GROMACS .gro file of N, CA, C and O in nm:
model
  476
    1MET      N    1  -5.222   1.356   5.605
    1MET     CA    2  -5.341   1.293   5.656
    1MET      C    3  -5.464   1.362   5.596
    1MET      O    4  -5.475   1.484   5.600
    2HIS      N    5  -5.553   1.284   5.538
    2HIS     CA    6  -5.676   1.339   5.481
    2HIS      C    7  -5.773   1.374   5.593
    2HIS      O    8  -5.783   1.302   5.692
    3GLN      N    9  -5.845   1.485   5.575
    3GLN     CA   10  -5.944   1.527   5.675
    3GLN      C   11  -6.082   1.523   5.612
    3GLN      O   12  -6.102   1.576   5.501
    4HIS      N   13  -6.178   1.465   5.684
    4HIS     CA   14  -6.315   1.448   5.635
    4HIS      C   15  -6.374   1.584   5.594
    4HIS      O   16  -6.374   1.678   5.671
    5HIS      N   17  -6.421   1.590   5.472
    5HIS     CA   18  -6.488   1.705   5.410
    5HIS      C   19  -6.402   1.830   5.398
    5HIS      O   20  -6.452   1.940   5.383
    6ALA      N   21  -6.269   1.813   5.403
    6ALA     CA   22  -6.178   1.925   5.380
    6ALA      C   23  -6.137   1.927   5.233
    6ALA      O   24  -6.139   1.824   5.165
    7ILE      N   25  -6.101   2.046   5.181
    7ILE     CA   26  -6.047   2.054   5.045
    7ILE      C   27  -5.919   1.972   5.045
    7ILE      O   28  -5.831   1.993   5.127
    8ASP      N   29  -5.910   1.879   4.950
    8ASP     CA   30  -5.803   1.780   4.954
    8ASP      C   31  -5.724   1.772   4.824
    8ASP      O   32  -5.610   1.726   4.824
    9TYR      N   33  -5.780   1.816   4.712
    9TYR     CA   34  -5.720   1.789   4.582
    9TYR      C   35  -5.778   1.888   4.482
    9TYR      O   36  -5.898   1.918   4.489
   10ILE      N   37  -5.698   1.940   4.393
   10ILE     CA   38  -5.744   2.030   4.288
   10ILE      C   39  -5.711   1.966   4.154
   10ILE      O   40  -5.597   1.929   4.129
   11GLU      N   41  -5.811   1.955   4.067
   11GLU     CA   42  -5.791   1.891   3.937
   11GLU      C   43  -5.809   1.994   3.825
   11GLU      O   44  -5.914   2.055   3.812
   12PHE      N   45  -5.703   2.013   3.747
   12PHE     CA   46  -5.704   2.104   3.634
   12PHE      C   47  -5.737   2.027   3.506
   12PHE      O   48  -5.675   1.924   3.479
   13THR      N   49  -5.830   2.077   3.428
   13THR     CA   50  -5.853   2.022   3.294
   13THR      C   51  -5.758   2.092   3.199
   13THR      O   52  -5.745   2.215   3.203
   14VAL      N   53  -5.689   2.015   3.116
   14VAL     CA   54  -5.594   2.071   3.020
   14VAL      C   55  -5.621   2.010   2.883
   14VAL      O   56  -5.671   1.899   2.872
   15THR      N   57  -5.589   2.084   2.778
   15THR     CA   58  -5.611   2.033   2.643
   15THR      C   59  -5.489   1.963   2.586
   15THR      O   60  -5.499   1.892   2.486
   16ASP      N   61  -5.373   1.983   2.647
   16ASP     CA   62  -5.249   1.919   2.603
   16ASP      C   63  -5.171   1.881   2.728
   16ASP      O   64  -5.105   1.965   2.789
   17LEU      N   65  -5.179   1.754   2.766
   17LEU     CA   66  -5.119   1.708   2.890
   17LEU      C   67  -4.968   1.728   2.893
   17LEU      O   68  -4.913   1.776   2.992
   18ALA      N   69  -4.901   1.694   2.785
   18ALA     CA   70  -4.755   1.708   2.782
   18ALA      C   71  -4.714   1.855   2.798
   18ALA      O   72  -4.621   1.887   2.872
   19GLU      N   73  -4.784   1.944   2.731
   19GLU     CA   74  -4.752   2.087   2.741
   19GLU      C   75  -4.783   2.139   2.881
   19GLU      O   76  -4.708   2.220   2.936
   20ALA      N   77  -4.892   2.094   2.941
   20ALA     CA   78  -4.927   2.138   3.076
   20ALA      C   79  -4.820   2.092   3.176
   20ALA      O   80  -4.778   2.168   3.264
   21LYS      N   81  -4.775   1.968   3.162
   21LYS     CA   82  -4.670   1.917   3.251
   21LYS      C   83  -4.541   1.998   3.234
   21LYS      O   84  -4.475   2.033   3.331
   22ARG      N   85  -4.508   2.029   3.109
   22ARG     CA   86  -4.389   2.109   3.083
   22ARG      C   87  -4.401   2.245   3.149
   22ARG      O   88  -4.313   2.292   3.219
   23PHE      N   89  -4.515   2.311   3.127
   23PHE     CA   90  -4.537   2.446   3.179
   23PHE      C   91  -4.530   2.448   3.332
   23PHE      O   92  -4.453   2.526   3.390
   24TYR      N   93  -4.609   2.365   3.398
   24TYR     CA   94  -4.614   2.368   3.545
   24TYR      C   95  -4.483   2.319   3.607
   24TYR      O   96  -4.442   2.367   3.713
   25GLY      N   97  -4.417   2.225   3.541
   25GLY     CA   98  -4.288   2.180   3.590
   25GLY      C   99  -4.183   2.289   3.583
   25GLY      O  100  -4.106   2.311   3.676
   26GLU      N  101  -4.183   2.360   3.470
   26GLU     CA  102  -4.085   2.468   3.451
   26GLU      C  103  -4.118   2.589   3.537
   26GLU      O  104  -4.030   2.648   3.600
   27ALA      N  105  -4.244   2.628   3.542
   27ALA     CA  106  -4.282   2.749   3.613
   27ALA      C  107  -4.279   2.733   3.765
   27ALA      O  108  -4.239   2.826   3.836
   28PHE      N  109  -4.322   2.616   3.816
   28PHE     CA  110  -4.339   2.600   3.960
   28PHE      C  111  -4.264   2.481   4.019
   28PHE      O  112  -4.280   2.450   4.136
   29ASP      N  113  -4.186   2.411   3.937
   29ASP     CA  114  -4.111   2.294   3.981
   29ASP      C  115  -4.202   2.180   4.028
   29ASP      O  116  -4.165   2.102   4.113
   30TRP      N  117  -4.323   2.173   3.973
   30TRP     CA  118  -4.412   2.062   4.006
   30TRP      C  119  -4.359   1.935   3.943
   30TRP      O  120  -4.298   1.937   3.836
   31GLN      N  121  -4.385   1.825   4.008
   31GLN     CA  122  -4.348   1.694   3.957
   31GLN      C  123  -4.477   1.615   3.936
   31GLN      O  124  -4.581   1.650   3.993
   32PHE      N  125  -4.470   1.508   3.856
   32PHE     CA  126  -4.593   1.440   3.815
   32PHE      C  127  -4.581   1.289   3.825
   32PHE      O  128  -4.473   1.233   3.810
   33THR      N  129  -4.696   1.226   3.848
   33THR     CA  130  -4.710   1.081   3.842
   33THR      C  131  -4.808   1.052   3.729
   33THR      O  132  -4.923   1.097   3.735
   34ASP      N  133  -4.763   0.982   3.626
   34ASP     CA  134  -4.851   0.951   3.513
   34ASP      C  135  -4.940   0.832   3.547
   34ASP      O  136  -4.894   0.730   3.598
   35TYR      N  137  -5.070   0.848   3.518
   35TYR     CA  138  -5.169   0.743   3.540
   35TYR      C  139  -5.233   0.701   3.409
   35TYR      O  140  -5.350   0.668   3.405
   36GLY      N  141  -5.160   0.704   3.303
   36GLY     CA  142  -5.213   0.671   3.172
   36GLY      C  143  -5.199   0.790   3.080
   36GLY      O  144  -5.145   0.894   3.118
   37PRO      N  145  -5.249   0.777   2.957
   37PRO     CA  146  -5.226   0.882   2.858
   37PRO      C  147  -5.304   1.011   2.883
   37PRO      O  148  -5.270   1.114   2.826
   38GLY      N  149  -5.405   1.011   2.970
   38GLY     CA  150  -5.486   1.131   2.986
   38GLY      C  151  -5.488   1.189   3.126
   38GLY      O  152  -5.569   1.276   3.155
   39TYR      N  153  -5.397   1.143   3.214
   39TYR     CA  154  -5.401   1.194   3.352
   39TYR      C  155  -5.264   1.190   3.415
   39TYR      O  156  -5.190   1.093   3.400
   40ALA      N  157  -5.231   1.295   3.489
   40ALA     CA  158  -5.106   1.299   3.566
   40ALA      C  159  -5.135   1.361   3.702
   40ALA      O  160  -5.197   1.468   3.710
   41GLY      N  161  -5.092   1.294   3.807
   41GLY     CA  162  -5.104   1.350   3.941
   41GLY      C  163  -4.997   1.455   3.964
   41GLY      O  164  -4.886   1.444   3.911
   42ILE      N  165  -5.028   1.557   4.042
   42ILE     CA  166  -4.935   1.664   4.073
   42ILE      C  167  -4.873   1.637   4.210
   42ILE      O  168  -4.945   1.623   4.309
   43ARG      N  169  -4.741   1.631   4.212
   43ARG     CA  170  -4.667   1.616   4.338
   43ARG      C  171  -4.593   1.746   4.366
   43ARG      O  172  -4.529   1.800   4.277
   44SER      N  173  -4.599   1.791   4.486
   44SER     CA  174  -4.523   1.910   4.524
   44SER      C  175  -4.378   1.871   4.545
   44SER      O  176  -4.348   1.762   4.590
   45SER      N  177  -4.287   1.961   4.515
   45SER     CA  178  -4.145   1.936   4.536
   45SER      C  179  -4.102   1.978   4.677
   45SER      O  180  -3.988   1.961   4.715
   46ARG      N  181  -4.196   2.034   4.755
   46ARG     CA  182  -4.163   2.081   4.890
   46ARG      C  183  -4.160   1.966   4.990
   46ARG      O  184  -4.251   1.882   4.991
   47ALA      N  185  -4.061   1.965   5.075
   47ALA     CA  186  -4.053   1.864   5.181
   47ALA      C  187  -4.171   1.879   5.275
   47ALA      O  188  -4.214   1.991   5.306
   48GLY      N  189  -4.227   1.768   5.318
   48GLY     CA  190  -4.338   1.770   5.411
   48GLY      C  191  -4.474   1.787   5.346
   48GLY      O  192  -4.576   1.786   5.414
   49SER      N  193  -4.479   1.807   5.214
   49SER     CA  194  -4.606   1.822   5.143
   49SER      C  195  -4.673   1.685   5.130
   49SER      O  196  -4.606   1.582   5.131
   50PRO      N  197  -4.806   1.683   5.114
   50PRO     CA  198  -4.873   1.555   5.088
   50PRO      C  199  -4.815   1.492   4.961
   50PRO      O  200  -4.763   1.562   4.874
   51PRO      N  201  -4.825   1.360   4.947
   51PRO     CA  202  -4.766   1.294   4.830
   51PRO      C  203  -4.825   1.344   4.697
   51PRO      O  204  -4.754   1.353   4.600
   52GLU      N  205  -4.953   1.378   4.697
   52GLU     CA  206  -5.015   1.428   4.575
   52GLU      C  207  -5.117   1.535   4.615
   52GLU      O  208  -5.196   1.515   4.706
   53VAL      N  209  -5.113   1.649   4.546
   53VAL     CA  210  -5.199   1.761   4.583
   53VAL      C  211  -5.304   1.794   4.477
   53VAL      O  212  -5.393   1.875   4.500
   54GLY      N  213  -5.291   1.732   4.360
   54GLY     CA  214  -5.385   1.762   4.252
   54GLY      C  215  -5.355   1.678   4.130
   54GLY      O  216  -5.274   1.586   4.135
   55GLY      N  217  -5.422   1.713   4.021
   55GLY     CA  218  -5.402   1.639   3.898
   55GLY      C  219  -5.427   1.723   3.775
   55GLY      O  220  -5.493   1.827   3.781
   56LEU      N  221  -5.373   1.676   3.663
   56LEU     CA  222  -5.398   1.734   3.531
   56LEU      C  223  -5.476   1.630   3.452
   56LEU      O  224  -5.428   1.519   3.433
   57ARG      N  225  -5.596   1.665   3.409
   57ARG     CA  226  -5.680   1.572   3.333
   57ARG      C  227  -5.699   1.627   3.193
   57ARG      O  228  -5.748   1.739   3.175
   58GLN      N  229  -5.661   1.549   3.092
   58GLN     CA  230  -5.674   1.594   2.954
   58GLN      C  231  -5.816   1.577   2.906
   58GLN      O  232  -5.881   1.476   2.931
   59ASP      N  233  -5.865   1.679   2.837
   59ASP     CA  234  -5.998   1.677   2.777
   59ASP      C  235  -5.993   1.764   2.653
   59ASP      O  236  -5.897   1.836   2.630
   60GLU      N  237  -6.099   1.761   2.574
   60GLU     CA  238  -6.103   1.840   2.450
   60GLU      C  239  -6.114   1.989   2.478
   60GLU      O  240  -6.070   2.071   2.399
   61ARG      N  241  -6.174   2.025   2.592
   61ARG     CA  242  -6.187   2.166   2.628
   61ARG      C  243  -6.178   2.180   2.778
   61ARG      O  244  -6.203   2.086   2.853
   62VAL      N  245  -6.144   2.298   2.823
   62VAL     CA  246  -6.135   2.328   2.965
   62VAL      C  247  -6.276   2.345   3.019
   62VAL      O  248  -6.359   2.412   2.956
   63ARG      N  249  -6.303   2.283   3.134
   63ARG     CA  250  -6.437   2.290   3.192
   63ARG      C  251  -6.468   2.431   3.240
   63ARG      O  252  -6.381   2.502   3.288
   64ALA      N  253  -6.593   2.469   3.227
   64ALA     CA  254  -6.637   2.598   3.278
   64ALA      C  255  -6.618   2.602   3.429
   64ALA      O  256  -6.635   2.501   3.496
   65GLY      N  257  -6.583   2.716   3.482
   65GLY     CA  258  -6.569   2.729   3.626
   65GLY      C  259  -6.429   2.703   3.678
   65GLY      O  260  -6.404   2.715   3.796
   66GLY      N  261  -6.336   2.668   3.592
   66GLY     CA  262  -6.198   2.650   3.637
   66GLY      C  263  -6.170   2.513   3.694
   66GLY      O  264  -6.241   2.417   3.666
   67PRO      N  265  -6.066   2.503   3.777
   67PRO     CA  266  -6.025   2.374   3.831
   67PRO      C  267  -6.136   2.310   3.915
   67PRO      O  268  -6.219   2.377   3.975
   68LEU      N  269  -6.132   2.178   3.920
   68LEU     CA  270  -6.228   2.102   3.999
   68LEU      C  271  -6.171   2.082   4.139
   68LEU      O  272  -6.062   2.027   4.156
   69VAL      N  273  -6.243   2.130   4.240
   69VAL     CA  274  -6.203   2.114   4.379
   69VAL      C  275  -6.259   1.980   4.428
   69VAL      O  276  -6.377   1.951   4.409
   70LEU      N  277  -6.171   1.900   4.491
   70LEU     CA  278  -6.213   1.771   4.545
   70LEU      C  279  -6.200   1.773   4.696
   70LEU      O  280  -6.096   1.812   4.750
   71LEU      N  281  -6.304   1.729   4.763
   71LEU     CA  282  -6.305   1.713   4.908
   71LEU      C  283  -6.279   1.567   4.939
   71LEU      O  284  -6.310   1.480   4.858
   72PHE      N  285  -6.228   1.540   5.057
   72PHE     CA  286  -6.208   1.402   5.102
   72PHE      C  287  -6.324   1.362   5.191
   72PHE      O  288  -6.379   1.443   5.265
   73SER      N  289  -6.362   1.235   5.185
   73SER     CA  290  -6.467   1.182   5.271
   73SER      C  291  -6.421   1.053   5.337
   73SER      O  292  -6.366   0.965   5.271
   74ALA      N  293  -6.450   1.041   5.465
   74ALA     CA  294  -6.425   0.916   5.536
   74ALA      C  295  -6.538   0.816   5.511
   74ALA      O  296  -6.522   0.697   5.535
   75ASP      N  297  -6.652   0.864   5.459
   75ASP     CA  298  -6.767   0.777   5.431
   75ASP      C  299  -6.840   0.834   5.310
   75ASP      O  300  -6.926   0.922   5.322
   76LEU      N  301  -6.805   0.784   5.191
   76LEU     CA  302  -6.855   0.842   5.067
   76LEU      C  303  -7.007   0.836   5.055
   76LEU      O  304  -7.070   0.934   5.014
   77GLU      N  305  -7.068   0.725   5.093
   77GLU     CA  306  -7.214   0.713   5.081
   77GLU      C  307  -7.285   0.815   5.170
   77GLU      O  308  -7.385   0.874   5.129
   78ARG      N  309  -7.234   0.837   5.289
   78ARG     CA  310  -7.295   0.939   5.377
   78ARG      C  311  -7.275   1.078   5.321
   78ARG      O  312  -7.362   1.164   5.335
   79SER      N  313  -7.162   1.101   5.253
   79SER     CA  314  -7.140   1.232   5.190
   79SER      C  315  -7.238   1.254   5.075
   79SER      O  316  -7.290   1.364   5.058
   80VAL      N  317  -7.266   1.149   4.996
   80VAL     CA  318  -7.366   1.159   4.889
   80VAL      C  319  -7.501   1.197   4.951
   80VAL      O  320  -7.568   1.289   4.902
   81GLU      N  321  -7.539   1.130   5.058
   81GLU     CA  322  -7.666   1.160   5.125
   81GLU      C  323  -7.668   1.303   5.178
   81GLU      O  324  -7.769   1.373   5.163
   82ALA      N  325  -7.559   1.348   5.238
   82ALA     CA  326  -7.552   1.482   5.294
   82ALA      C  327  -7.564   1.589   5.186
   82ALA      O  328  -7.636   1.689   5.203
   83VAL      N  329  -7.496   1.568   5.073
   83VAL     CA  330  -7.502   1.664   4.962
   83VAL      C  331  -7.645   1.672   4.909
   83VAL      O  332  -7.699   1.781   4.888
   84THR      N  333  -7.707   1.557   4.888
   84THR     CA  334  -7.843   1.553   4.834
   84THR      C  335  -7.942   1.617   4.932
   84THR      O  336  -8.026   1.699   4.892
   85LYS      N  337  -7.930   1.583   5.059
   85LYS     CA  338  -8.021   1.637   5.161
   85LYS      C  339  -8.008   1.789   5.173
   85LYS      O  340  -8.107   1.859   5.195
   86ALA      N  341  -7.886   1.841   5.153
   86ALA     CA  342  -7.863   1.985   5.164
   86ALA      C  343  -7.906   2.062   5.040
   86ALA      O  344  -7.902   2.185   5.038
   87GLY      N  345  -7.947   1.991   4.933
   87GLY     CA  346  -7.994   2.059   4.813
   87GLY      C  347  -7.900   2.054   4.696
   87GLY      O  348  -7.924   2.117   4.593
   88GLY      N  349  -7.789   1.980   4.708
   88GLY     CA  350  -7.697   1.962   4.596
   88GLY      C  351  -7.748   1.856   4.500
   88GLY      O  352  -7.838   1.778   4.534
   89THR      N  353  -7.692   1.853   4.381
   89THR     CA  354  -7.732   1.756   4.279
   89THR      C  355  -7.611   1.674   4.239
   89THR      O  356  -7.510   1.729   4.192
   90VAL      N  357  -7.618   1.543   4.259
   90VAL     CA  358  -7.510   1.454   4.217
   90VAL      C  359  -7.512   1.448   4.065
   90VAL      O  360  -7.615   1.419   4.004
   91THR      N  361  -7.398   1.478   4.002
   91THR     CA  362  -7.390   1.482   3.855
   91THR      C  363  -7.313   1.365   3.796
   91THR      O  364  -7.324   1.339   3.677
   92ALA      N  365  -7.236   1.295   3.879
   92ALA     CA  366  -7.160   1.178   3.832
   92ALA      C  367  -7.125   1.090   3.951
   92ALA      O  368  -7.084   1.139   4.055
   93GLY      N  369  -7.141   0.960   3.933
   93GLY     CA  370  -7.097   0.864   4.033
   93GLY      C  371  -7.199   0.838   4.142
   93GLY      O  372  -7.314   0.874   4.128
   94PRO      N  373  -7.146   0.775   4.246
   94PRO     CA  374  -7.008   0.740   4.275
   94PRO      C  375  -6.952   0.639   4.175
   94PRO      O  376  -7.023   0.553   4.126
   95TYR      N  377  -6.822   0.652   4.148
   95TYR     CA  378  -6.754   0.562   4.056
   95TYR      C  379  -6.613   0.533   4.107
   95TYR      O  380  -6.558   0.609   4.187
   96ASP      N  381  -6.558   0.421   4.062
   96ASP     CA  382  -6.422   0.382   4.099
   96ASP      C  383  -6.321   0.457   4.014
   96ASP      O  384  -6.348   0.489   3.897
   97PHE      N  385  -6.205   0.487   4.072
   97PHE     CA  386  -6.091   0.541   3.999
   97PHE      C  387  -5.967   0.488   4.069
   97PHE      O  388  -5.977   0.437   4.181
   98PRO      N  389  -5.849   0.498   4.007
   98PRO     CA  390  -5.729   0.447   4.074
   98PRO      C  391  -5.709   0.517   4.209
   98PRO      O  392  -5.694   0.637   4.214
   99GLY      N  393  -5.718   0.443   4.315
   99GLY     CA  394  -5.698   0.500   4.448
   99GLY      C  395  -5.825   0.511   4.531
   99GLY      O  396  -5.818   0.544   4.648
  100GLY      N  397  -5.941   0.487   4.472
  100GLY     CA  398  -6.063   0.498   4.552
  100GLY      C  399  -6.190   0.509   4.471
  100GLY      O  400  -6.202   0.456   4.362
  101ARG      N  401  -6.285   0.582   4.530
  101ARG     CA  402  -6.415   0.608   4.466
  101ARG      C  403  -6.444   0.756   4.481
  101ARG      O  404  -6.396   0.821   4.574
  102ARG      N  405  -6.526   0.810   4.389
  102ARG     CA  406  -6.563   0.951   4.401
  102ARG      C  407  -6.695   0.978   4.331
  102ARG      O  408  -6.744   0.897   4.254
  103PHE      N  409  -6.750   1.096   4.362
  103PHE     CA  410  -6.867   1.146   4.291
  103PHE      C  411  -6.851   1.296   4.272
  103PHE      O  412  -6.770   1.360   4.339
  104HIS      N  413  -6.926   1.349   4.176
  104HIS     CA  414  -6.929   1.493   4.151
  104HIS      C  415  -7.068   1.544   4.182
  104HIS      O  416  -7.167   1.470   4.168
  105PHE      N  417  -7.076   1.670   4.220
  105PHE     CA  418  -7.206   1.731   4.248
  105PHE      C  419  -7.201   1.879   4.215
  105PHE      O  420  -7.093   1.937   4.201
  106THR      N  421  -7.319   1.939   4.200
  106THR     CA  422  -7.329   2.083   4.189
  106THR      C  423  -7.400   2.135   4.312
  106THR      O  424  -7.493   2.072   4.364
  107ASP      N  425  -7.355   2.251   4.359
  107ASP     CA  426  -7.421   2.316   4.470
  107ASP      C  427  -7.540   2.394   4.416
  107ASP      O  428  -7.561   2.401   4.294
  108PRO      N  429  -7.624   2.454   4.502
  108PRO     CA  430  -7.741   2.527   4.452
  108PRO      C  431  -7.710   2.643   4.358
  108PRO      O  432  -7.794   2.684   4.280
  109SER      N  433  -7.584   2.694   4.361
  109SER     CA  434  -7.546   2.802   4.269
  109SER      C  435  -7.492   2.749   4.137
  109SER      O  436  -7.465   2.826   4.046
  110GLY      N  437  -7.470   2.617   4.127
  110GLY     CA  438  -7.420   2.558   4.005
  110GLY      C  439  -7.271   2.526   4.005
  110GLY      O  440  -7.218   2.478   3.905
  111ASN      N  441  -7.200   2.554   4.116
  111ASN     CA  442  -7.059   2.519   4.124
  111ASN      C  443  -7.043   2.367   4.131
  111ASN      O  444  -7.113   2.302   4.207
  112GLU      N  445  -6.952   2.313   4.051
  112GLU     CA  446  -6.927   2.169   4.053
  112GLU      C  447  -6.806   2.138   4.140
  112GLU      O  448  -6.702   2.202   4.129
  113LEU      N  449  -6.822   2.043   4.231
  113LEU     CA  450  -6.715   1.992   4.315
  113LEU      C  451  -6.718   1.841   4.310
  113LEU      O  452  -6.815   1.782   4.262
  114GLY      N  453  -6.613   1.779   4.361
  114GLY     CA  454  -6.609   1.634   4.372
  114GLY      C  455  -6.576   1.595   4.514
  114GLY      O  456  -6.520   1.673   4.591
  115VAL      N  457  -6.611   1.473   4.549
  115VAL     CA  458  -6.579   1.417   4.680
  115VAL      C  459  -6.520   1.279   4.654
  115VAL      O  460  -6.575   1.201   4.577
  116TRP      N  461  -6.407   1.248   4.720
  116TRP     CA  462  -6.345   1.117   4.699
  116TRP      C  463  -6.320   1.049   4.833
  116TRP      O  464  -6.315   1.114   4.938
  117ALA      N  465  -6.307   0.917   4.827
  117ALA     CA  466  -6.276   0.836   4.944
  117ALA      C  467  -6.177   0.729   4.901
  117ALA      O  468  -6.175   0.685   4.788
  118GLU      N  469  -6.094   0.687   4.995
  118GLU     CA  470  -5.999   0.579   4.967
  118GLU      C  471  -6.074   0.449   4.946
  118GLU      O  472  -6.183   0.429   4.999
  119ALA      N  473  -6.014   0.359   4.867
  119ALA     CA  474  -6.076   0.231   4.838
  119ALA      C  475  -6.081   0.143   4.961
  119ALA      O  476  -6.005   0.153   5.050
   0.00000   0.00000   0.00000
């Protein structure tokens, strides 16, 4: 069950999706759902785990700051307003993606996070 404004998903940027899937599958027994040539969802092999806990997104370089932390929102537009009102800067979106809508923002220190909502 998703919880409003809780950490919900971690997205790793990788430069070689096939190699990343091989590595994480072999090292940690992670399983994957392919969503096209540049993205794979991470499924835990543990019983009782959420269906998907993160993703591997292929890009030319790894983003500064490490993995992208995604929060869940029950009301995406209100979350955009709350982030802006608190002093954050929306850097992308809101935009549609398979499974819902999301936006990215930076906090006053420059950390980038994302917030997503179901469609």
